[in-house]
CSV table of C-alpha atoms in Angstrom, one decimal:
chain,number,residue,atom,x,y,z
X,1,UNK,CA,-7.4,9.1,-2.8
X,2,UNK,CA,-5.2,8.5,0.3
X,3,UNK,CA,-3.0,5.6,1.1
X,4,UNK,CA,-1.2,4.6,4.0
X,5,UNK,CA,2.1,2.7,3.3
X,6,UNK,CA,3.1,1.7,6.6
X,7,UNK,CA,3.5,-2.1,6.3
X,8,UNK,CA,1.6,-3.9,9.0
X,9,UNK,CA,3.8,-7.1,9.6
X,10,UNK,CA,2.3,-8.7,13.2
X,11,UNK,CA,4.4,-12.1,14.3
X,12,UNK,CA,2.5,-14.2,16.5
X,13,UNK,CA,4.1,-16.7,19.3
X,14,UNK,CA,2.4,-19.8,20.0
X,15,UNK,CA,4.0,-21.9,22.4
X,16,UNK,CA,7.0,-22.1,25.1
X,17,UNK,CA,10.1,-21.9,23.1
X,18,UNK,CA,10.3,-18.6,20.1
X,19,UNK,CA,14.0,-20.7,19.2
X,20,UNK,CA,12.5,-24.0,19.0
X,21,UNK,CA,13.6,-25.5,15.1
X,22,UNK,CA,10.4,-27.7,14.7
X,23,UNK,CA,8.4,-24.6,15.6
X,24,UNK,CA,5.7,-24.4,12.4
X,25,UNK,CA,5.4,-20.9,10.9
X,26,UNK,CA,2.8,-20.0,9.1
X,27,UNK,CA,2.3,-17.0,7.2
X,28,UNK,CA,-1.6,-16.1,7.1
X,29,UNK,CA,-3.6,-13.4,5.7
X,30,UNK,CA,-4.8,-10.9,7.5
X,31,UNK,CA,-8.5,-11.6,7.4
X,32,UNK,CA,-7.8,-14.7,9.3
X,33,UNK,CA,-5.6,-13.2,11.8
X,34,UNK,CA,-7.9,-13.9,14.4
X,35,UNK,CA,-9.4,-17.8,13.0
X,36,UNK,CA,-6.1,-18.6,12.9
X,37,UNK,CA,-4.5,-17.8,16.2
X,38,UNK,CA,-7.5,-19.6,17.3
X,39,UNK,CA,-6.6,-22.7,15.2
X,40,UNK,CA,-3.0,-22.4,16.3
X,41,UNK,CA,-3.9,-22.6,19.9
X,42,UNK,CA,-6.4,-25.3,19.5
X,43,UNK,CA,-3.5,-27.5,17.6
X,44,UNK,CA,-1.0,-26.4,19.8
X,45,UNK,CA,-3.0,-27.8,22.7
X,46,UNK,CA,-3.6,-31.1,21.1
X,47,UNK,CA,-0.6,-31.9,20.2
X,48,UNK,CA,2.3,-29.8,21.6
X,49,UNK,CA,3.6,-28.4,18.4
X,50,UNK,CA,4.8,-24.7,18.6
X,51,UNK,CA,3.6,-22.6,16.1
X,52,UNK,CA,4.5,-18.6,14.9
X,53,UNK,CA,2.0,-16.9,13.0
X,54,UNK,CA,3.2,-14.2,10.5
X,55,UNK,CA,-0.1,-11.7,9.3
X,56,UNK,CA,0.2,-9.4,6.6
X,57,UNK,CA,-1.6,-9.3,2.7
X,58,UNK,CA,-1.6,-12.3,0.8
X,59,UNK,CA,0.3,-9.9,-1.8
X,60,UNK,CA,3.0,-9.1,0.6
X,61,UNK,CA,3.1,-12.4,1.7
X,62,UNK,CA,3.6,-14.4,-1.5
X,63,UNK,CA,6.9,-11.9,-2.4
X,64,UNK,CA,7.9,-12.5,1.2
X,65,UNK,CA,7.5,-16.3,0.0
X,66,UNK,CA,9.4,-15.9,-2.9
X,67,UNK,CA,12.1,-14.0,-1.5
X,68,UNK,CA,13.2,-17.2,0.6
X,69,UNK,CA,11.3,-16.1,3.5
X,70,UNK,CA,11.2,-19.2,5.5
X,71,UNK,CA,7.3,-19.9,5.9
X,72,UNK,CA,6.4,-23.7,6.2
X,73,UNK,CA,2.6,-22.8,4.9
X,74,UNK,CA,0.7,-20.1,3.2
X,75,UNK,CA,-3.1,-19.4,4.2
X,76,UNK,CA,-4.3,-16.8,1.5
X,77,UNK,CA,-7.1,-14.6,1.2
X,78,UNK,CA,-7.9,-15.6,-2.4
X,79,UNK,CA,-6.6,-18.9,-4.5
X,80,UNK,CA,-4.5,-16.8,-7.2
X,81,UNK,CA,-1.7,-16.3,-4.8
X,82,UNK,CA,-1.3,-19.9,-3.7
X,83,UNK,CA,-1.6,-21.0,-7.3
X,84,UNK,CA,1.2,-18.7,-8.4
X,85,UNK,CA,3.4,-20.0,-5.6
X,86,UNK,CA,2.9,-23.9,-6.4
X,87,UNK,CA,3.1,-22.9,-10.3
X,88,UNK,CA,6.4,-21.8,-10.0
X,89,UNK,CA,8.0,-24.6,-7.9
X,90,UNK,CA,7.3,-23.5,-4.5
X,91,UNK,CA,4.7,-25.6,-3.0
X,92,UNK,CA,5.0,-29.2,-2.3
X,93,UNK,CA,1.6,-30.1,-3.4
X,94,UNK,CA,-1.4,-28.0,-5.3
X,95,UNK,CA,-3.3,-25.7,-2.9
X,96,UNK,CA,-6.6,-26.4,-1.4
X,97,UNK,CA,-9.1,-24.2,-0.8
X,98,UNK,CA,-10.0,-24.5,3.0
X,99,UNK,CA,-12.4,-21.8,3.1
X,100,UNK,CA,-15.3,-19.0,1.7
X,101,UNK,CA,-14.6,-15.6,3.3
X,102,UNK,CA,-17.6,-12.8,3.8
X,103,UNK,CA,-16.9,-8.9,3.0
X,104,UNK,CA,-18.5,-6.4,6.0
X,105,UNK,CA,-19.2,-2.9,6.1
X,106,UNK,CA,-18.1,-1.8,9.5
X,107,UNK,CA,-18.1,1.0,11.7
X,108,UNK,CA,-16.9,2.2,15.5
X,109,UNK,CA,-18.8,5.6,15.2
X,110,UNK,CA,-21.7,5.7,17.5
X,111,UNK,CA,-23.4,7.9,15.7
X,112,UNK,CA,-23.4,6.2,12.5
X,113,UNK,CA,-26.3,3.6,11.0
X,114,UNK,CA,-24.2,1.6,9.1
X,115,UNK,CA,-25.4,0.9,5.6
X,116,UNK,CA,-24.4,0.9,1.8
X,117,UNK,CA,-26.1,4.5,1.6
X,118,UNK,CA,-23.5,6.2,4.8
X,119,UNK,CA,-21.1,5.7,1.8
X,120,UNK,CA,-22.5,9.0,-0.1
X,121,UNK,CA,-23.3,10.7,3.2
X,122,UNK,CA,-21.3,13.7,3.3
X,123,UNK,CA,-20.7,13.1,7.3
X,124,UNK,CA,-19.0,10.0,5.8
X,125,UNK,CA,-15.0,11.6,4.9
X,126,UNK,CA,-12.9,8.3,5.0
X,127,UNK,CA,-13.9,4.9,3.7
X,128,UNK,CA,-11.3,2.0,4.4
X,129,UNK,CA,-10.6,-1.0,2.0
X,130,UNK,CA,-7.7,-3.1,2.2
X,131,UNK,CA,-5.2,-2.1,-0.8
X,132,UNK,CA,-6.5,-3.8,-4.1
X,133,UNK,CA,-3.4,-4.5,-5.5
X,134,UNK,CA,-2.7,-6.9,-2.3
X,135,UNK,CA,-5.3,-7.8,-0.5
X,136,UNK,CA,-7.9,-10.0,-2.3
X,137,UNK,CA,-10.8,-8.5,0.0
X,138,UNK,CA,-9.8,-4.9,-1.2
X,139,UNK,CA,-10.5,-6.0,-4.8
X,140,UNK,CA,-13.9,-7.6,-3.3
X,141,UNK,CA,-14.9,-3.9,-1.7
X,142,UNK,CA,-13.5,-2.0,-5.2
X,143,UNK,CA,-16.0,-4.8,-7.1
X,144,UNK,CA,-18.7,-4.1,-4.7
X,145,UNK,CA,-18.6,0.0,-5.2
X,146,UNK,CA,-18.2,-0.5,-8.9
X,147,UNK,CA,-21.3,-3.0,-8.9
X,148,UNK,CA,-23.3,-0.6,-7.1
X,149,UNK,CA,-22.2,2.4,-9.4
X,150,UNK,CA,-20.8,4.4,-6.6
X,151,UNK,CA,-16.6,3.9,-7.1
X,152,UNK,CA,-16.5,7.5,-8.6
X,153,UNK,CA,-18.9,9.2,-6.3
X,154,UNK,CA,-16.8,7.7,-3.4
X,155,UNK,CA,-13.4,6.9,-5.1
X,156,UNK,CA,-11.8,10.7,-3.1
X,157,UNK,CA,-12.4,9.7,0.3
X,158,UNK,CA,-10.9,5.7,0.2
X,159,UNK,CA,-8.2,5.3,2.4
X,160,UNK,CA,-6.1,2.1,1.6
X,161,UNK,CA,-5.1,0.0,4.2
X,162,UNK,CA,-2.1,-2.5,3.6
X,163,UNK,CA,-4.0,-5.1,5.1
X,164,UNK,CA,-7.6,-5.9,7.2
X,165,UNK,CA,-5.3,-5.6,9.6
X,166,UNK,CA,-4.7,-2.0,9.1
X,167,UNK,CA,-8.1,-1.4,7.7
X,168,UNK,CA,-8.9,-2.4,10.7
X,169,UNK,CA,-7.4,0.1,13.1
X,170,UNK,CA,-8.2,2.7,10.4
X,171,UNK,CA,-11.7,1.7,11.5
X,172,UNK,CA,-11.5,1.1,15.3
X,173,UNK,CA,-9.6,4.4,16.0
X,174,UNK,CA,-12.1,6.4,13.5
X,175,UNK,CA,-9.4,7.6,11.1
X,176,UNK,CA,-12.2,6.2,8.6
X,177,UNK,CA,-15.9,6.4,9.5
X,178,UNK,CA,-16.4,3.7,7.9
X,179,UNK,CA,-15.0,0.4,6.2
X,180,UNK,CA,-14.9,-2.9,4.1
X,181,UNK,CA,-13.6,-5.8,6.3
X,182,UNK,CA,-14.1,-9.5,6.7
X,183,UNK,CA,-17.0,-11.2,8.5
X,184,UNK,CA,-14.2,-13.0,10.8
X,185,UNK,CA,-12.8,-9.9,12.3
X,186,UNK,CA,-16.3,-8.2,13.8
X,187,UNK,CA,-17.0,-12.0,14.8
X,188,UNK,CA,-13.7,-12.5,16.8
X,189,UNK,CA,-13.9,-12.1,20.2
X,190,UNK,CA,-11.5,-8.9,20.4
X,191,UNK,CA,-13.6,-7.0,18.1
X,192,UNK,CA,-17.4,-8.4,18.4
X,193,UNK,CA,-18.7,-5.9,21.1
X,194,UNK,CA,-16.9,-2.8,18.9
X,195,UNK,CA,-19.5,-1.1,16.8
X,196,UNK,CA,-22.1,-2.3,14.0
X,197,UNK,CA,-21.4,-4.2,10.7
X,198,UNK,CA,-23.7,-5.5,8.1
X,199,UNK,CA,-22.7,-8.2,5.8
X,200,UNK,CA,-22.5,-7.3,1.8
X,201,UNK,CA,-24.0,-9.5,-0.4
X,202,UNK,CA,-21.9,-12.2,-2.4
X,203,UNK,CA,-23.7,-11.3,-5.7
X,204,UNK,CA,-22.0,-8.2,-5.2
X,205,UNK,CA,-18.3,-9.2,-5.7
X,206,UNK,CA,-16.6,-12.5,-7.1
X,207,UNK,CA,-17.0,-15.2,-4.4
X,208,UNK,CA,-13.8,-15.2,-1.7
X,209,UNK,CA,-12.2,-18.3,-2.1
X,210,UNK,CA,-9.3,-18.5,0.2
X,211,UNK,CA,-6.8,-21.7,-0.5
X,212,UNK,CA,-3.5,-22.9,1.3
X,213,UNK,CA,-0.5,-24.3,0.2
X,214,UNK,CA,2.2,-26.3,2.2
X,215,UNK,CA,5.9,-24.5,0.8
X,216,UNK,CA,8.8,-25.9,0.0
X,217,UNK,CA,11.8,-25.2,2.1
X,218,UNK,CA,15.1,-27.0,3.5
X,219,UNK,CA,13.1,-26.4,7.5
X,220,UNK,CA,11.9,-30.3,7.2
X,221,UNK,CA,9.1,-29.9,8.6
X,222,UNK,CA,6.7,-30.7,6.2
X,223,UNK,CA,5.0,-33.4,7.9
X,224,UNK,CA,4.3,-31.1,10.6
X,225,UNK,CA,3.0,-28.8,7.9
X,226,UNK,CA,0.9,-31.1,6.6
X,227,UNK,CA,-0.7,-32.2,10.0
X,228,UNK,CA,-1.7,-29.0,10.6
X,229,UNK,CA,-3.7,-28.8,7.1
X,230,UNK,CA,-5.1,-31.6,8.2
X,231,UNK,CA,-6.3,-30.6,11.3
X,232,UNK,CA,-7.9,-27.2,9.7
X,233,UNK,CA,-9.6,-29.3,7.4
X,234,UNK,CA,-11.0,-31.7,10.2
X,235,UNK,CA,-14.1,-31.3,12.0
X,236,UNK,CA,-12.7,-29.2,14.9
X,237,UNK,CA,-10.9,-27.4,12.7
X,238,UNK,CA,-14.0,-26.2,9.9
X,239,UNK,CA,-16.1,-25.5,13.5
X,240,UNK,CA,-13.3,-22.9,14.5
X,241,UNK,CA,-13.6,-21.6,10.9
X,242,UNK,CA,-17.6,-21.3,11.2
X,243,UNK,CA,-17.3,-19.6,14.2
X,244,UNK,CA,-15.7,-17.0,12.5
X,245,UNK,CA,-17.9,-16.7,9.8
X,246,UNK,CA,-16.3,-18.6,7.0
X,247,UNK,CA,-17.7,-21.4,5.0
């Protein structure tokens, strides 16, 4: 069992001004990296208002949170985190869940047929999850070898990435052969011509439920935080999100 520690922490400019005060930032988890940016851009046009993404685990995020990092909202890969946050005083409002994620098996190497069985193939040395303790799509990919019966046939050659993010270039540079990603990276237009993916079945793991929460802070900008919810729950917004795979 391998792990990588390096913390994958990507800050995304959206925008003419990075010093701008009413510039919204949101921190996002890494599985919607790519949705997100998308949404930013798409607001950003509409309306003019600057926005810096932040990408790393929900995990990492939510200490980042409760540290006083100042984050006007939290999109999460799971509903726990943003639960945890608004328990404990730091949301201004209980979260809503904004969309359903989908787990991938993925793969870059060309000579691979991706499929459930590669994972036991002995040509198969690294498999990349995001790290459980983290990243609520790890936990889906753990649940999913488990379910299957093949977490100790295959536990030795998991590599743990901090993030999708990270899983991610574990995958697209072939440090893994193989990996467990979401449906909305292999869809994104950076990544959807990169190799094969099949989706794994929902039965398989506990459903993705992936919830936001607008954060208390002394920025005063929650109006502007609450716009943008609003727009990623509006029509435009949900179509970006289907186009990425989410429900």
């Amino acid at each position: 069992m391998k792990y990588w520690n390096a913390i994958l922490f990507i800050v995304l400019l959206l925008g003419c001004s990075q010093n701008s005060p009413n510039k919204l930032t949101i921190a996002t988890a890494a599985n919607m990296q790519f949705a997100m940016k998308a949404l930013a851009e798409a607001y950003t046009a509409k309306t003019g208002q600057q926005v810096e993404l932040v990408v790393s685990s929900s995990g990492k995020l939510t200490a980042q949170i409760r540290e006083g990092a100042p984050y006007d909202l939290f999109f999460s890969a799971d509903t726990k985190y943003p639960q945890a946050i608004y328990e404990t005083g730091g949301g201004t409002s209980s979260p809503v869940t904004y969309a359903s994620g989908q787990l991938v098996l993925w793969s870059t190497s060309k000579n691979l047929q991706v499929s459930i069985d590669q994972l036991t193939n002995d040509a198969v040395k690294h498999i990349a999850i995001a790290n459980p303790r983290t990243a609520p799509y790890g936990t889906a990919a753990v649940e999913v070898l488990k379910q299957l019966e093949l977490f100790d046939a295959v536990k030795d050659k998991l590599v743990y990435g901090e993030s999708i993010s990270q899983v991610n270039q574990f995958i697209i540079s072939q440090a893994a052969e193989i990996g467990f990603t979401a449906k909305s990276v292999v869809l994104s237009p950076n990544m959807s011509d990169q190799g094969n993916w099949i989706a794994i079945a929902n039965s398989l793991h506990a459903p993705i439920k992936q919830a936001m929460v607008v954060l208390k802070n002394d920025r005063g900008l929650e109006k502007e935080a609450e716009a943008f919810a609003a727009f990623v729950g509006s029509e435009k917004g949900l179509s970006i999100l289907r186009s990425f795979g989410y429900k």
